[in-house]
CSV table of C-alpha atoms in Angstrom, one decimal:
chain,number,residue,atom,x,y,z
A,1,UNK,CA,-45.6,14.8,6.0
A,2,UNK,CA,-43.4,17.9,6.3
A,3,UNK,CA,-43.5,21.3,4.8
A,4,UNK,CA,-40.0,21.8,4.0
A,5,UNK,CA,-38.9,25.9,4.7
A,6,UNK,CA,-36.0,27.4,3.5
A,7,UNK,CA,-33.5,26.1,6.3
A,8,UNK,CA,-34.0,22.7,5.6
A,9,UNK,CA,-33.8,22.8,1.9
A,10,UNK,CA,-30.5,24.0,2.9
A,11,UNK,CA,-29.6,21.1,5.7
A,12,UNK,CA,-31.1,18.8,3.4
A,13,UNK,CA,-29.1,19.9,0.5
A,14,UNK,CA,-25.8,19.3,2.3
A,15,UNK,CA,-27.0,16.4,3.7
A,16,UNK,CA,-27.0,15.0,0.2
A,17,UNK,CA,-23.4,16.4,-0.5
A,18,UNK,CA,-22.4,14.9,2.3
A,19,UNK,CA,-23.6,11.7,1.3
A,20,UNK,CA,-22.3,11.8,-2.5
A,21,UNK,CA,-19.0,12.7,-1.6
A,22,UNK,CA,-18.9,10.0,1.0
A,23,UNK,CA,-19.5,7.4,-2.1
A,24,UNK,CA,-17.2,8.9,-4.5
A,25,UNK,CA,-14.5,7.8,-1.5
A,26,UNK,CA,-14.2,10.7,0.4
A,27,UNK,CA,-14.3,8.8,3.8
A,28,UNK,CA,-16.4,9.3,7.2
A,29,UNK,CA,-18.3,12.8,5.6
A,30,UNK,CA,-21.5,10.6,5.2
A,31,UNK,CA,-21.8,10.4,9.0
A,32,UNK,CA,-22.6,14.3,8.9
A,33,UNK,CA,-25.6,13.7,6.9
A,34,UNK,CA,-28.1,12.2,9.3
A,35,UNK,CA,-26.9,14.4,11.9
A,36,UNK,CA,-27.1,17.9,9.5
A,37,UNK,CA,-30.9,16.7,8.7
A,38,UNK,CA,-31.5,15.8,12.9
A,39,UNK,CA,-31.4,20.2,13.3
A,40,UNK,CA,-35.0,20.1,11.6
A,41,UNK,CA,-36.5,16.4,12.2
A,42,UNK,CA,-35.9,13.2,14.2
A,43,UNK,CA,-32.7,11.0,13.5
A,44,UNK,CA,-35.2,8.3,12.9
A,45,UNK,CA,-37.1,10.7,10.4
A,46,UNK,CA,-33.9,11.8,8.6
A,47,UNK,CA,-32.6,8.2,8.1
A,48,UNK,CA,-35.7,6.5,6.5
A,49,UNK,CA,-35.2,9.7,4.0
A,50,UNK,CA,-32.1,9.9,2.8
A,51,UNK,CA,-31.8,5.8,2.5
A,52,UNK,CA,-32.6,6.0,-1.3
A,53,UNK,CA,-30.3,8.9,-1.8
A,54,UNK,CA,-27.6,6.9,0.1
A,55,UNK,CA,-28.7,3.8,-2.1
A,56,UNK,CA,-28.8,5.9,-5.7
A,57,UNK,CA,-25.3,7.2,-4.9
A,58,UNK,CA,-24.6,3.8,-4.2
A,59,UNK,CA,-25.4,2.4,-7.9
A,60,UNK,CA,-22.3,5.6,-9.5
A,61,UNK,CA,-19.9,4.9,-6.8
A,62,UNK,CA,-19.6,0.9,-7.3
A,63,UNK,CA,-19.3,1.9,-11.1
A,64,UNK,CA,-16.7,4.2,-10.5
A,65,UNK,CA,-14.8,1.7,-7.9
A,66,UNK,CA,-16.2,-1.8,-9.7
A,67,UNK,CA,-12.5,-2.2,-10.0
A,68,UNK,CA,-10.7,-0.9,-7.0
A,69,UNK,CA,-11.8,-3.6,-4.3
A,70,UNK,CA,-10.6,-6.1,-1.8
A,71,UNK,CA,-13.0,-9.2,-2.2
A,72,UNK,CA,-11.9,-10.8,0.9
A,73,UNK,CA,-12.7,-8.0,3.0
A,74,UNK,CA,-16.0,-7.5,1.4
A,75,UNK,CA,-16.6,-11.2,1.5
A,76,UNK,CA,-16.1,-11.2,5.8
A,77,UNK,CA,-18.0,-7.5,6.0
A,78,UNK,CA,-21.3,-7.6,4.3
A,79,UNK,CA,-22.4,-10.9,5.6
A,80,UNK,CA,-21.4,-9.9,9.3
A,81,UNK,CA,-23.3,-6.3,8.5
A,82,UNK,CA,-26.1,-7.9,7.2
A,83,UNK,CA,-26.3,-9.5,11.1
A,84,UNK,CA,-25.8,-6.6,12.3
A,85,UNK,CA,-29.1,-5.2,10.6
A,86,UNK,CA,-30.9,-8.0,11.6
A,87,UNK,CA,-30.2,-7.3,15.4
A,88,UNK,CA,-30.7,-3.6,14.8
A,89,UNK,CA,-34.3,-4.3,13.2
A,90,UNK,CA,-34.8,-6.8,16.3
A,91,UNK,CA,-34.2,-4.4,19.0
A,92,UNK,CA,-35.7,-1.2,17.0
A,93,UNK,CA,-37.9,-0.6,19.5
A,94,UNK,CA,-35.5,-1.2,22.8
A,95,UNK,CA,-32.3,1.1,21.3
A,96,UNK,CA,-32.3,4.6,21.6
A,97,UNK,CA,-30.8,6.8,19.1
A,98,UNK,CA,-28.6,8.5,22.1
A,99,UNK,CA,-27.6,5.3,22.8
A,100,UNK,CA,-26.3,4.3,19.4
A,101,UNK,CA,-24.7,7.9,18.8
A,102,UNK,CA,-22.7,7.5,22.6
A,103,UNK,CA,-21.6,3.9,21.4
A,104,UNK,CA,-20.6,5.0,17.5
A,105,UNK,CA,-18.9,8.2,19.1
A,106,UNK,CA,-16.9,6.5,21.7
A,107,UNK,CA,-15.7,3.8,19.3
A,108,UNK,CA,-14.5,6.3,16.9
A,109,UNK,CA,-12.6,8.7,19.8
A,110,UNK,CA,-11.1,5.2,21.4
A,111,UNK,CA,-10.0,4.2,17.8
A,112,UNK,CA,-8.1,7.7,16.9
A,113,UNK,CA,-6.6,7.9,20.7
A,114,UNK,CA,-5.3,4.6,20.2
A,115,UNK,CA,-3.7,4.9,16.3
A,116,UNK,CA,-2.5,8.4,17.2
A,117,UNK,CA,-0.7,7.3,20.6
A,118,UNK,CA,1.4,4.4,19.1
A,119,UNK,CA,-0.5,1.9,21.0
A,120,UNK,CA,-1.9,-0.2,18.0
A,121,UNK,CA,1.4,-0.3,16.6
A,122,UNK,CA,2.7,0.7,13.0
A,123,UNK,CA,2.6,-2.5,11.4
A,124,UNK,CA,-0.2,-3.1,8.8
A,125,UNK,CA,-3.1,-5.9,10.1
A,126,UNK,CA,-4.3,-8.4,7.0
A,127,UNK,CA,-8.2,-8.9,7.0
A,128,UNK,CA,-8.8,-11.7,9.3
A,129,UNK,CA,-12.5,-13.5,10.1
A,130,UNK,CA,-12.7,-12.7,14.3
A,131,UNK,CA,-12.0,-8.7,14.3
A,132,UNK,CA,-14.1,-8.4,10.6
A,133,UNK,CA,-17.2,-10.6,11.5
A,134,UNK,CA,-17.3,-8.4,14.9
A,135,UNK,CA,-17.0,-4.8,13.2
A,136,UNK,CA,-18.6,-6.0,10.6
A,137,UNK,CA,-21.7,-6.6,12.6
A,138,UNK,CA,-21.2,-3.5,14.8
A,139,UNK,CA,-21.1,-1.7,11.8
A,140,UNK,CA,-24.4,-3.1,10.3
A,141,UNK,CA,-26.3,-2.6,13.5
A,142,UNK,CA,-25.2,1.2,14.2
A,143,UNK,CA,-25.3,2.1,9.9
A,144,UNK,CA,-29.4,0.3,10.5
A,145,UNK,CA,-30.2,3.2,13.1
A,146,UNK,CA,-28.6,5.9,12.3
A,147,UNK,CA,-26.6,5.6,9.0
A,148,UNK,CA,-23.5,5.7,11.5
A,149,UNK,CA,-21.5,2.5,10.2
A,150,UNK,CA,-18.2,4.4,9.7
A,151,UNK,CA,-16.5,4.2,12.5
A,152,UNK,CA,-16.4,0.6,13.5
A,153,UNK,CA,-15.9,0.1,9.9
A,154,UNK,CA,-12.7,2.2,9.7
A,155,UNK,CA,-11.8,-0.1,13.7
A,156,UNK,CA,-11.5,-3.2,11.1
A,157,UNK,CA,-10.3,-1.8,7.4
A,158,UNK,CA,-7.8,1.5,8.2
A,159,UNK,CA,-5.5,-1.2,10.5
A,160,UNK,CA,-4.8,-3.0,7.4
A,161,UNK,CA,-3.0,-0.4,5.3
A,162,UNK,CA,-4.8,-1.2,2.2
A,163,UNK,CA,-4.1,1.4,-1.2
A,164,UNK,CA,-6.0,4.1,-1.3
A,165,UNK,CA,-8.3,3.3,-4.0
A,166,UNK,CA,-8.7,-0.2,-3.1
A,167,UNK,CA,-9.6,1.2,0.7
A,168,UNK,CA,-12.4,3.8,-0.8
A,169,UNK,CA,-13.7,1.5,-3.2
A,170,UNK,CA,-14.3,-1.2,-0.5
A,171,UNK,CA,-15.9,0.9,1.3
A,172,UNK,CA,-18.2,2.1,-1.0
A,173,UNK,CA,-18.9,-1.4,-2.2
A,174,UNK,CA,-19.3,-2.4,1.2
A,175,UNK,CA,-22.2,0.4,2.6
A,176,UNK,CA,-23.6,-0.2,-0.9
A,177,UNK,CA,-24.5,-3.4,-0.1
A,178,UNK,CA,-25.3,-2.7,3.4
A,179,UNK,CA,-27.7,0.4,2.4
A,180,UNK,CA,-29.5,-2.1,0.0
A,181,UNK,CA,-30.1,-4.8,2.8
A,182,UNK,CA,-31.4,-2.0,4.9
A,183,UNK,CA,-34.4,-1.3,2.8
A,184,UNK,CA,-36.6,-4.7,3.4
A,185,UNK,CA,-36.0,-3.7,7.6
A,186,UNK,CA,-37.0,0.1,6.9
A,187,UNK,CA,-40.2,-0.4,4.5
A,188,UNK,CA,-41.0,-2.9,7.2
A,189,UNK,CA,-40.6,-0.5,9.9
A,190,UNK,CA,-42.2,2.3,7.8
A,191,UNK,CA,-40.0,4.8,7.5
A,192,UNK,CA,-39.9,4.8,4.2
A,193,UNK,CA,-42.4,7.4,3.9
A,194,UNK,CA,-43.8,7.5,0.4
A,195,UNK,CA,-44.5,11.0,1.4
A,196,UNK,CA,-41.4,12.8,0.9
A,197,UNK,CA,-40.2,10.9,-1.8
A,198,UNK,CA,-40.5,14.1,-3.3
A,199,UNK,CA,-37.9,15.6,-1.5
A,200,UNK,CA,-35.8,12.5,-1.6
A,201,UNK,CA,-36.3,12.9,-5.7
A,202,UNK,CA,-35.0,16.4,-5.3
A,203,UNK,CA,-31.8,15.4,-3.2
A,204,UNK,CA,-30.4,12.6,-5.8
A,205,UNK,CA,-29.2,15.0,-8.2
A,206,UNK,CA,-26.9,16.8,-5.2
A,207,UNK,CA,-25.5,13.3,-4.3
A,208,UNK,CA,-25.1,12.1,-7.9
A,209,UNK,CA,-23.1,15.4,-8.5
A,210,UNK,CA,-20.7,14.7,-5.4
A,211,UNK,CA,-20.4,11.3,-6.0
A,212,UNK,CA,-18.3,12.1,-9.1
A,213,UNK,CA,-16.7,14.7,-7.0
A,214,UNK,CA,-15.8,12.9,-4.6
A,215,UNK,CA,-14.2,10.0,-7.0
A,216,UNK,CA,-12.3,13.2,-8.5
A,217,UNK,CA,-10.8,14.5,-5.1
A,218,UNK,CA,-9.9,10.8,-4.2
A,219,UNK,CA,-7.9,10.0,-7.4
A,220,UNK,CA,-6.0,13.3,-6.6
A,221,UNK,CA,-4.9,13.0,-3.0
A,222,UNK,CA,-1.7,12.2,-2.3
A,223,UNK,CA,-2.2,8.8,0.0
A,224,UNK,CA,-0.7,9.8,3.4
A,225,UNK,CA,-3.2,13.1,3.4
A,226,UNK,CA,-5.9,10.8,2.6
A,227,UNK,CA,-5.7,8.6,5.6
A,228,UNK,CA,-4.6,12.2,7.5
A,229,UNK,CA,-8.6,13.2,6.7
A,230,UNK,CA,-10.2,10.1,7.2
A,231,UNK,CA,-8.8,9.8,11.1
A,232,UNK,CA,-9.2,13.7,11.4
A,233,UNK,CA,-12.8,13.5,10.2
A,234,UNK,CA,-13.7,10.6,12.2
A,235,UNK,CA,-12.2,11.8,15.7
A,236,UNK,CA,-14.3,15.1,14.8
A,237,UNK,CA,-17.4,13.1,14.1
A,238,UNK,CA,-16.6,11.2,17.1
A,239,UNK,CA,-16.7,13.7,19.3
A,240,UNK,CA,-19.6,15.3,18.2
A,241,UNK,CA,-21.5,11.8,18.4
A,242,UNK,CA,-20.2,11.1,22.0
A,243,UNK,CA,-21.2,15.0,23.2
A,244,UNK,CA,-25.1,14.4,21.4
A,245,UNK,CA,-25.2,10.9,23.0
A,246,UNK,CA,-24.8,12.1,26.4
A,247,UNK,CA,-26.3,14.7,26.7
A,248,UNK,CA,-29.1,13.2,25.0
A,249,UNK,CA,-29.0,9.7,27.6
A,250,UNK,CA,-28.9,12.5,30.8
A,251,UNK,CA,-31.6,14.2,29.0
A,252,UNK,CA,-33.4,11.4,28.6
């Protein structure tokens, strides 16, 4: 157990803003949490806390978007992610958290080169079963470690176009499902440390508050500035990934 000190009340407190307003449908801003709480603990350590945070948002955001959904998508993703946990709980011990922040991070920067150089085309992709049972699964295995599932979630869903409420409310739906799964592997793994529920207790509040914030903002963003942020925020997430993951592999 921890003593917590002023700093990281403070990291911990965003943390759990970032993760609210990630499941009121703000998009990508949940992949800062585990990385704000990684300046004062392990990645490993941060994740196993904020999972019931991430899983108490969970329970507003797929009331506020238990309308705004695309079943097919969700129908193809949360079977593949739940794979895609399985592997990740498999190889727990072989996978290094540099190595899933390089792989995340490249994904995303390959993804925004890609959509922002005209090379993917303009023309809006359907859901199909090959490219979501792959993400799908990448996403599972890299949202296991490190909460990181957003970028090769937004590799399979932002191609397709879809409105922007249905988009944010199958993504919440989706990671809602996935963060659920997640709990057998991380009690089994221990890193559910009963601990610092404490602190976890003190950080649901934060989220629940940005979760309806989040829903707010959403509803209010005109549609092309919506996807505008989601590729900005993932190429700057991306980066940042890529940079920690290699300097933490030649550190290593």
């Amino acid at each position: 157990m921890f003593v917590p000190d002023l700093g990281f009340a403070l990291a911990a407190g965003l943390a759990a803003f970032f993760v609210g307003m990630s499941k009121g449908g703000v998009p990508m801003i949940g992949s800062l949490a585990v990385p704000t709480m990684a300046l004062f603990m392990s990645p490993v350590v941060a994740a196993g806390l904020l999972l019931p945070v991430y899983v108490v948002s969970d329970m507003f955001g797929v009331w506020a978007y238990r309308r705004d959904f695309s079943g097919r998508n969700l129908a193809i993703l949360i079977p593949a992610a739940t794979l895609g946990i399985g592997i990740g709980w498999a190889t727990a011990s072989l996978v290094t958290d540099a190595m899933v922040m390089l792989i995340v991070g490249v994904i995303g920067l390959a993804f925004c080169l890609i959509r922002w150089l005209g090379g993917a085309g303009r023309e809006a992709r359907p859901a199909d079963l090959p490219r979501g049972l792959f993400w799908g699964a990448v996403s599972g295995f890299t949202s296991f470690v490190s909460h990181g599932g957003a970028p090769p979630y937004q590799m399979y869903v932002v191609p397709q176009r879809l409105p922007k409420m249905v988009y944010a409310g199958t993504t919440t739906l989706a990671f809602a499902a996935i963060n659920a799964i997640k709990l057998i592997p991380y009690a089994a793994l221990g890193q559910l440390n009963p601990a610092n529920l404490t602190v976890t207790a003190a950080l649901i509040p934060v989220a629940v508050a940005a979760t309806f914030a989040g829903v707010w903002l959403t509803r209010r963003l005109p549609e092309a500035l919506f996807y505008k942020l989601v590729m900005g925020a993932l190429f700057l997430i991306s980066l940042k990934l890529t940079y920690d993951g290699a300097v933490g592999l030649i550190g290593g």
